[in-house]
mmCIF file of N, CA and C in Angstrom:
data_model
loop_
_atom_site.group_PDB
_atom_site.id
_atom_site.type_symbol
_atom_site.label_atom_id
_atom_site.label_comp_id
_atom_site.label_asym_id
_atom_site.label_seq_id
_atom_site.Cartn_x
_atom_site.Cartn_y
_atom_site.Cartn_z
ATOM 1 N N PHE A 1 29.291 9.966 -1.733
ATOM 2 C CA PHE A 1 28.723 9.978 -0.434
ATOM 3 C C PHE A 1 27.781 11.004 -0.282
ATOM 4 N N GLU A 2 27.888 12.202 -0.885
ATOM 5 C CA GLU A 2 26.878 13.242 -0.795
ATOM 6 C C GLU A 2 25.411 12.763 -1.328
ATOM 7 N N THR A 3 25.394 12.051 -2.429
ATOM 8 C CA THR A 3 24.186 11.562 -2.871
ATOM 9 C C THR A 3 23.506 10.540 -1.972
ATOM 10 N N SER A 4 24.347 9.709 -1.251
ATOM 11 C CA SER A 4 23.897 8.556 -0.385
ATOM 12 C C SER A 4 23.280 9.213 0.949
ATOM 13 N N ILE A 5 23.641 10.466 1.357
ATOM 14 C CA ILE A 5 23.029 10.927 2.545
ATOM 15 C C ILE A 5 21.881 11.792 2.356
ATOM 16 N N GLN A 6 21.452 11.987 1.137
ATOM 17 C CA GLN A 6 20.274 12.890 0.871
ATOM 18 C C GLN A 6 18.978 12.164 1.252
ATOM 19 N N PRO A 7 17.966 12.842 1.652
ATOM 20 C CA PRO A 7 16.694 12.139 1.984
ATOM 21 C C PRO A 7 16.046 11.559 0.780
ATOM 22 N N TYR A 8 15.359 10.377 1.007
ATOM 23 C CA TYR A 8 14.934 9.691 -0.139
ATOM 24 C C TYR A 8 13.577 8.989 0.213
ATOM 25 N N GLU A 9 12.541 9.171 -0.317
ATOM 26 C CA GLU A 9 11.231 8.348 -0.106
ATOM 27 C C GLU A 9 11.231 7.110 -1.074
ATOM 28 N N ASP A 10 11.425 5.870 -0.492
ATOM 29 C CA ASP A 10 11.422 4.850 -1.507
ATOM 30 C C ASP A 10 10.021 4.295 -1.374
ATOM 31 N N CYS A 11 9.705 3.305 -2.292
ATOM 32 C CA CYS A 11 8.245 2.887 -2.481
ATOM 33 C C CYS A 11 7.769 2.138 -1.034
ATOM 34 N N CYS A 12 8.685 1.670 -0.334
ATOM 35 C CA CYS A 12 8.235 1.039 0.908
ATOM 36 C C CYS A 12 7.444 1.947 1.822
ATOM 37 N N THR A 13 8.008 3.271 1.973
ATOM 38 C CA THR A 13 7.480 4.181 2.759
ATOM 39 C C THR A 13 6.376 4.908 2.167
ATOM 40 N N VAL A 14 6.363 4.984 0.877
ATOM 41 C CA VAL A 14 5.225 5.692 0.097
ATOM 42 C C VAL A 14 3.889 4.842 0.174
ATOM 43 N N PHE A 15 4.078 3.458 -0.010
ATOM 44 C CA PHE A 15 2.823 2.683 -0.092
ATOM 45 C C PHE A 15 2.449 1.913 1.195
ATOM 46 N N THR A 16 3.175 2.140 2.256
ATOM 47 C CA THR A 16 2.835 1.435 3.496
ATOM 48 C C THR A 16 1.762 2.225 4.175
ATOM 49 N N PRO A 17 0.704 1.504 4.659
ATOM 50 C CA PRO A 17 -0.339 2.277 5.345
ATOM 51 C C PRO A 17 0.276 2.730 6.685
ATOM 52 N N LYS A 18 -0.466 3.791 7.201
ATOM 53 C CA LYS A 18 -0.081 4.342 8.404
ATOM 54 C C LYS A 18 -0.366 3.471 9.650
ATOM 55 N N HIS A 19 -1.468 2.684 9.617
ATOM 56 C CA HIS A 19 -1.895 1.832 10.585
ATOM 57 C C HIS A 19 -2.185 0.458 10.015
ATOM 58 N N PRO A 20 -1.155 -0.391 9.738
ATOM 59 C CA PRO A 20 -1.380 -1.676 9.126
ATOM 60 C C PRO A 20 -1.989 -2.609 10.020
ATOM 61 N N LYS A 21 -2.769 -3.499 9.486
ATOM 62 C CA LYS A 21 -3.347 -4.632 10.451
ATOM 63 C C LYS A 21 -2.198 -5.618 10.509
ATOM 64 N N THR A 22 -1.806 -6.027 11.717
ATOM 65 C CA THR A 22 -0.822 -6.978 11.943
ATOM 66 C C THR A 22 -1.482 -8.320 12.288
ATOM 67 N N ARG A 23 -2.753 -8.363 12.761
ATOM 68 C CA ARG A 23 -3.368 -9.632 12.998
ATOM 69 C C ARG A 23 -4.826 -9.599 12.440
ATOM 70 N N PRO A 24 -4.854 -9.678 11.111
ATOM 71 C CA PRO A 24 -6.303 -9.536 10.515
ATOM 72 C C PRO A 24 -7.003 -10.848 10.763
ATOM 73 N N GLN A 25 -8.280 -10.761 10.728
ATOM 74 C CA GLN A 25 -9.181 -11.884 10.886
ATOM 75 C C GLN A 25 -9.465 -12.560 9.466
ATOM 76 N N LEU A 26 -9.281 -13.844 9.504
ATOM 77 C CA LEU A 26 -9.294 -14.465 8.266
ATOM 78 C C LEU A 26 -10.511 -14.327 7.411
ATOM 79 N N LYS A 27 -11.693 -14.137 8.025
ATOM 80 C CA LYS A 27 -12.956 -13.948 7.174
ATOM 81 C C LYS A 27 -12.865 -12.739 6.597
ATOM 82 N N PHE A 28 -12.215 -11.628 7.135
ATOM 83 C CA PHE A 28 -12.273 -10.382 6.453
ATOM 84 C C PHE A 28 -11.264 -10.411 5.354
ATOM 85 N N VAL A 29 -10.194 -11.092 5.416
ATOM 86 C CA VAL A 29 -9.147 -11.154 4.382
ATOM 87 C C VAL A 29 -9.783 -11.948 3.262
ATOM 88 N N GLU A 30 -10.574 -13.058 3.482
ATOM 89 C CA GLU A 30 -11.207 -13.806 2.417
ATOM 90 C C GLU A 30 -12.180 -12.990 1.782
ATOM 91 N N LEU A 31 -12.981 -12.160 2.510
ATOM 92 C CA LEU A 31 -13.924 -11.401 1.894
ATOM 93 C C LEU A 31 -13.280 -10.348 0.947
ATOM 94 N N ALA A 32 -12.180 -9.669 1.290
ATOM 95 C CA ALA A 32 -11.532 -8.700 0.579
ATOM 96 C C ALA A 32 -10.913 -9.380 -0.852
ATOM 97 N N GLU A 33 -10.366 -10.664 -0.518
ATOM 98 C CA GLU A 33 -9.749 -11.282 -1.793
ATOM 99 C C GLU A 33 -10.896 -11.794 -2.691
ATOM 100 N N SER A 34 -12.020 -12.163 -2.185
ATOM 101 C CA SER A 34 -13.104 -12.583 -3.077
ATOM 102 C C SER A 34 -13.589 -11.501 -4.029
ATOM 103 N N LYS A 35 -13.463 -10.207 -3.721
ATOM 104 C CA LYS A 35 -13.870 -9.108 -4.586
ATOM 105 C C LYS A 35 -12.794 -8.749 -5.632
ATOM 106 N N PHE A 36 -11.732 -9.445 -5.642
ATOM 107 C CA PHE A 36 -10.626 -8.980 -6.504
ATOM 108 C C PHE A 36 -10.362 -10.169 -7.526
ATOM 109 N N ASP A 37 -10.266 -9.912 -8.799
ATOM 110 C CA ASP A 37 -10.113 -10.748 -9.947
ATOM 111 C C ASP A 37 -8.695 -10.971 -10.152
ATOM 112 N N PHE A 38 -8.065 -12.140 -9.648
ATOM 113 C CA PHE A 38 -6.642 -12.319 -9.704
ATOM 114 C C PHE A 38 -6.363 -13.017 -11.112
ATOM 115 N N GLU A 39 -7.276 -13.722 -11.737
ATOM 116 C CA GLU A 39 -7.002 -14.471 -12.934
ATOM 117 C C GLU A 39 -6.155 -13.664 -14.056
ATOM 118 N N PRO A 40 -6.667 -12.453 -14.451
ATOM 119 C CA PRO A 40 -5.866 -11.752 -15.451
ATOM 120 C C PRO A 40 -4.393 -11.491 -14.962
ATOM 121 N N LEU A 41 -4.269 -11.267 -13.746
ATOM 122 C CA LEU A 41 -2.860 -10.949 -13.248
ATOM 123 C C LEU A 41 -1.981 -12.220 -13.320
ATOM 124 N N LEU A 42 -2.614 -13.401 -13.102
ATOM 125 C CA LEU A 42 -1.878 -14.634 -13.101
ATOM 126 C C LEU A 42 -1.585 -15.003 -14.513
ATOM 127 N N ASP A 43 -2.534 -14.875 -15.373
ATOM 128 C CA ASP A 43 -2.399 -15.091 -16.892
ATOM 129 C C ASP A 43 -1.245 -14.314 -17.419
ATOM 130 N N GLU A 44 -1.169 -12.942 -16.976
ATOM 131 C CA GLU A 44 -0.136 -11.991 -17.465
ATOM 132 C C GLU A 44 1.134 -12.552 -16.953
ATOM 133 N N ALA A 45 1.217 -12.874 -15.730
ATOM 134 C CA ALA A 45 2.521 -13.322 -15.077
ATOM 135 C C ALA A 45 3.090 -14.534 -15.744
ATOM 136 N N VAL A 46 2.279 -15.512 -16.059
ATOM 137 C CA VAL A 46 2.557 -16.670 -16.711
ATOM 138 C C VAL A 46 3.125 -16.496 -18.166
ATOM 139 N N GLU A 47 2.278 -15.633 -18.895
ATOM 140 C CA GLU A 47 2.675 -15.286 -20.228
ATOM 141 C C GLU A 47 4.022 -14.577 -20.366
ATOM 142 N N ASN A 48 4.363 -13.838 -19.280
ATOM 143 C CA ASN A 48 5.618 -13.056 -19.268
ATOM 144 C C ASN A 48 6.772 -13.750 -18.621
ATOM 145 N N THR A 49 6.595 -15.025 -18.181
ATOM 146 C CA THR A 49 7.667 -15.671 -17.514
ATOM 147 C C THR A 49 8.680 -16.258 -18.502
ATOM 148 N N THR A 50 9.927 -16.210 -18.219
ATOM 149 C CA THR A 50 10.917 -16.778 -18.970
ATOM 150 C C THR A 50 11.848 -17.427 -18.116
ATOM 151 N N MET A 51 12.535 -18.422 -18.602
ATOM 152 C CA MET A 51 13.577 -19.118 -17.924
ATOM 153 C C MET A 51 14.874 -19.272 -18.745
ATOM 154 N N GLU A 52 15.905 -18.830 -18.020
ATOM 155 C CA GLU A 52 17.241 -19.030 -18.547
ATOM 156 C C GLU A 52 18.099 -20.138 -17.848
ATOM 157 N N VAL A 53 18.688 -20.840 -18.706
ATOM 158 C CA VAL A 53 19.518 -22.037 -18.089
ATOM 159 C C VAL A 53 20.986 -21.628 -18.500
ATOM 160 N N LYS A 54 21.804 -21.280 -17.636
ATOM 161 C CA LYS A 54 23.281 -21.057 -17.947
ATOM 162 C C LYS A 54 24.123 -22.066 -17.339
ATOM 163 N N ARG A 55 24.906 -22.576 -18.159
ATOM 164 C CA ARG A 55 25.846 -23.600 -17.769
ATOM 165 C C ARG A 55 27.295 -23.002 -17.702
ATOM 166 N N MET A 56 27.988 -23.540 -16.675
ATOM 167 C CA MET A 56 29.486 -23.045 -16.587
ATOM 168 C C MET A 56 30.355 -24.116 -17.115
ATOM 169 N N GLU A 57 31.236 -23.662 -17.890
ATOM 170 C CA GLU A 57 32.195 -24.658 -18.362
ATOM 171 C C GLU A 57 33.333 -24.864 -17.254
ATOM 172 N N LEU A 58 33.403 -26.154 -16.796
ATOM 173 C CA LEU A 58 34.383 -26.446 -15.785
ATOM 174 C C LEU A 58 35.782 -26.634 -16.258
ATOM 175 N N TYR A 59 35.870 -27.138 -17.350
ATOM 176 C CA TYR A 59 37.315 -27.474 -18.019
ATOM 177 C C TYR A 59 37.126 -27.274 -19.363
#
């Protein structure tokens, strides 16, 4: 219990902007996204993706 009531900064509060945009204009979002290279991140995500199939024995 003592540990659970201690103050703690989780990543949500650390990386959340003080004044987030809640209704951004699409043209500005598209402009910001056009300056970012997503391809290497997507390639890395696909390369590091695994799938596990687990079957349960019923009888």
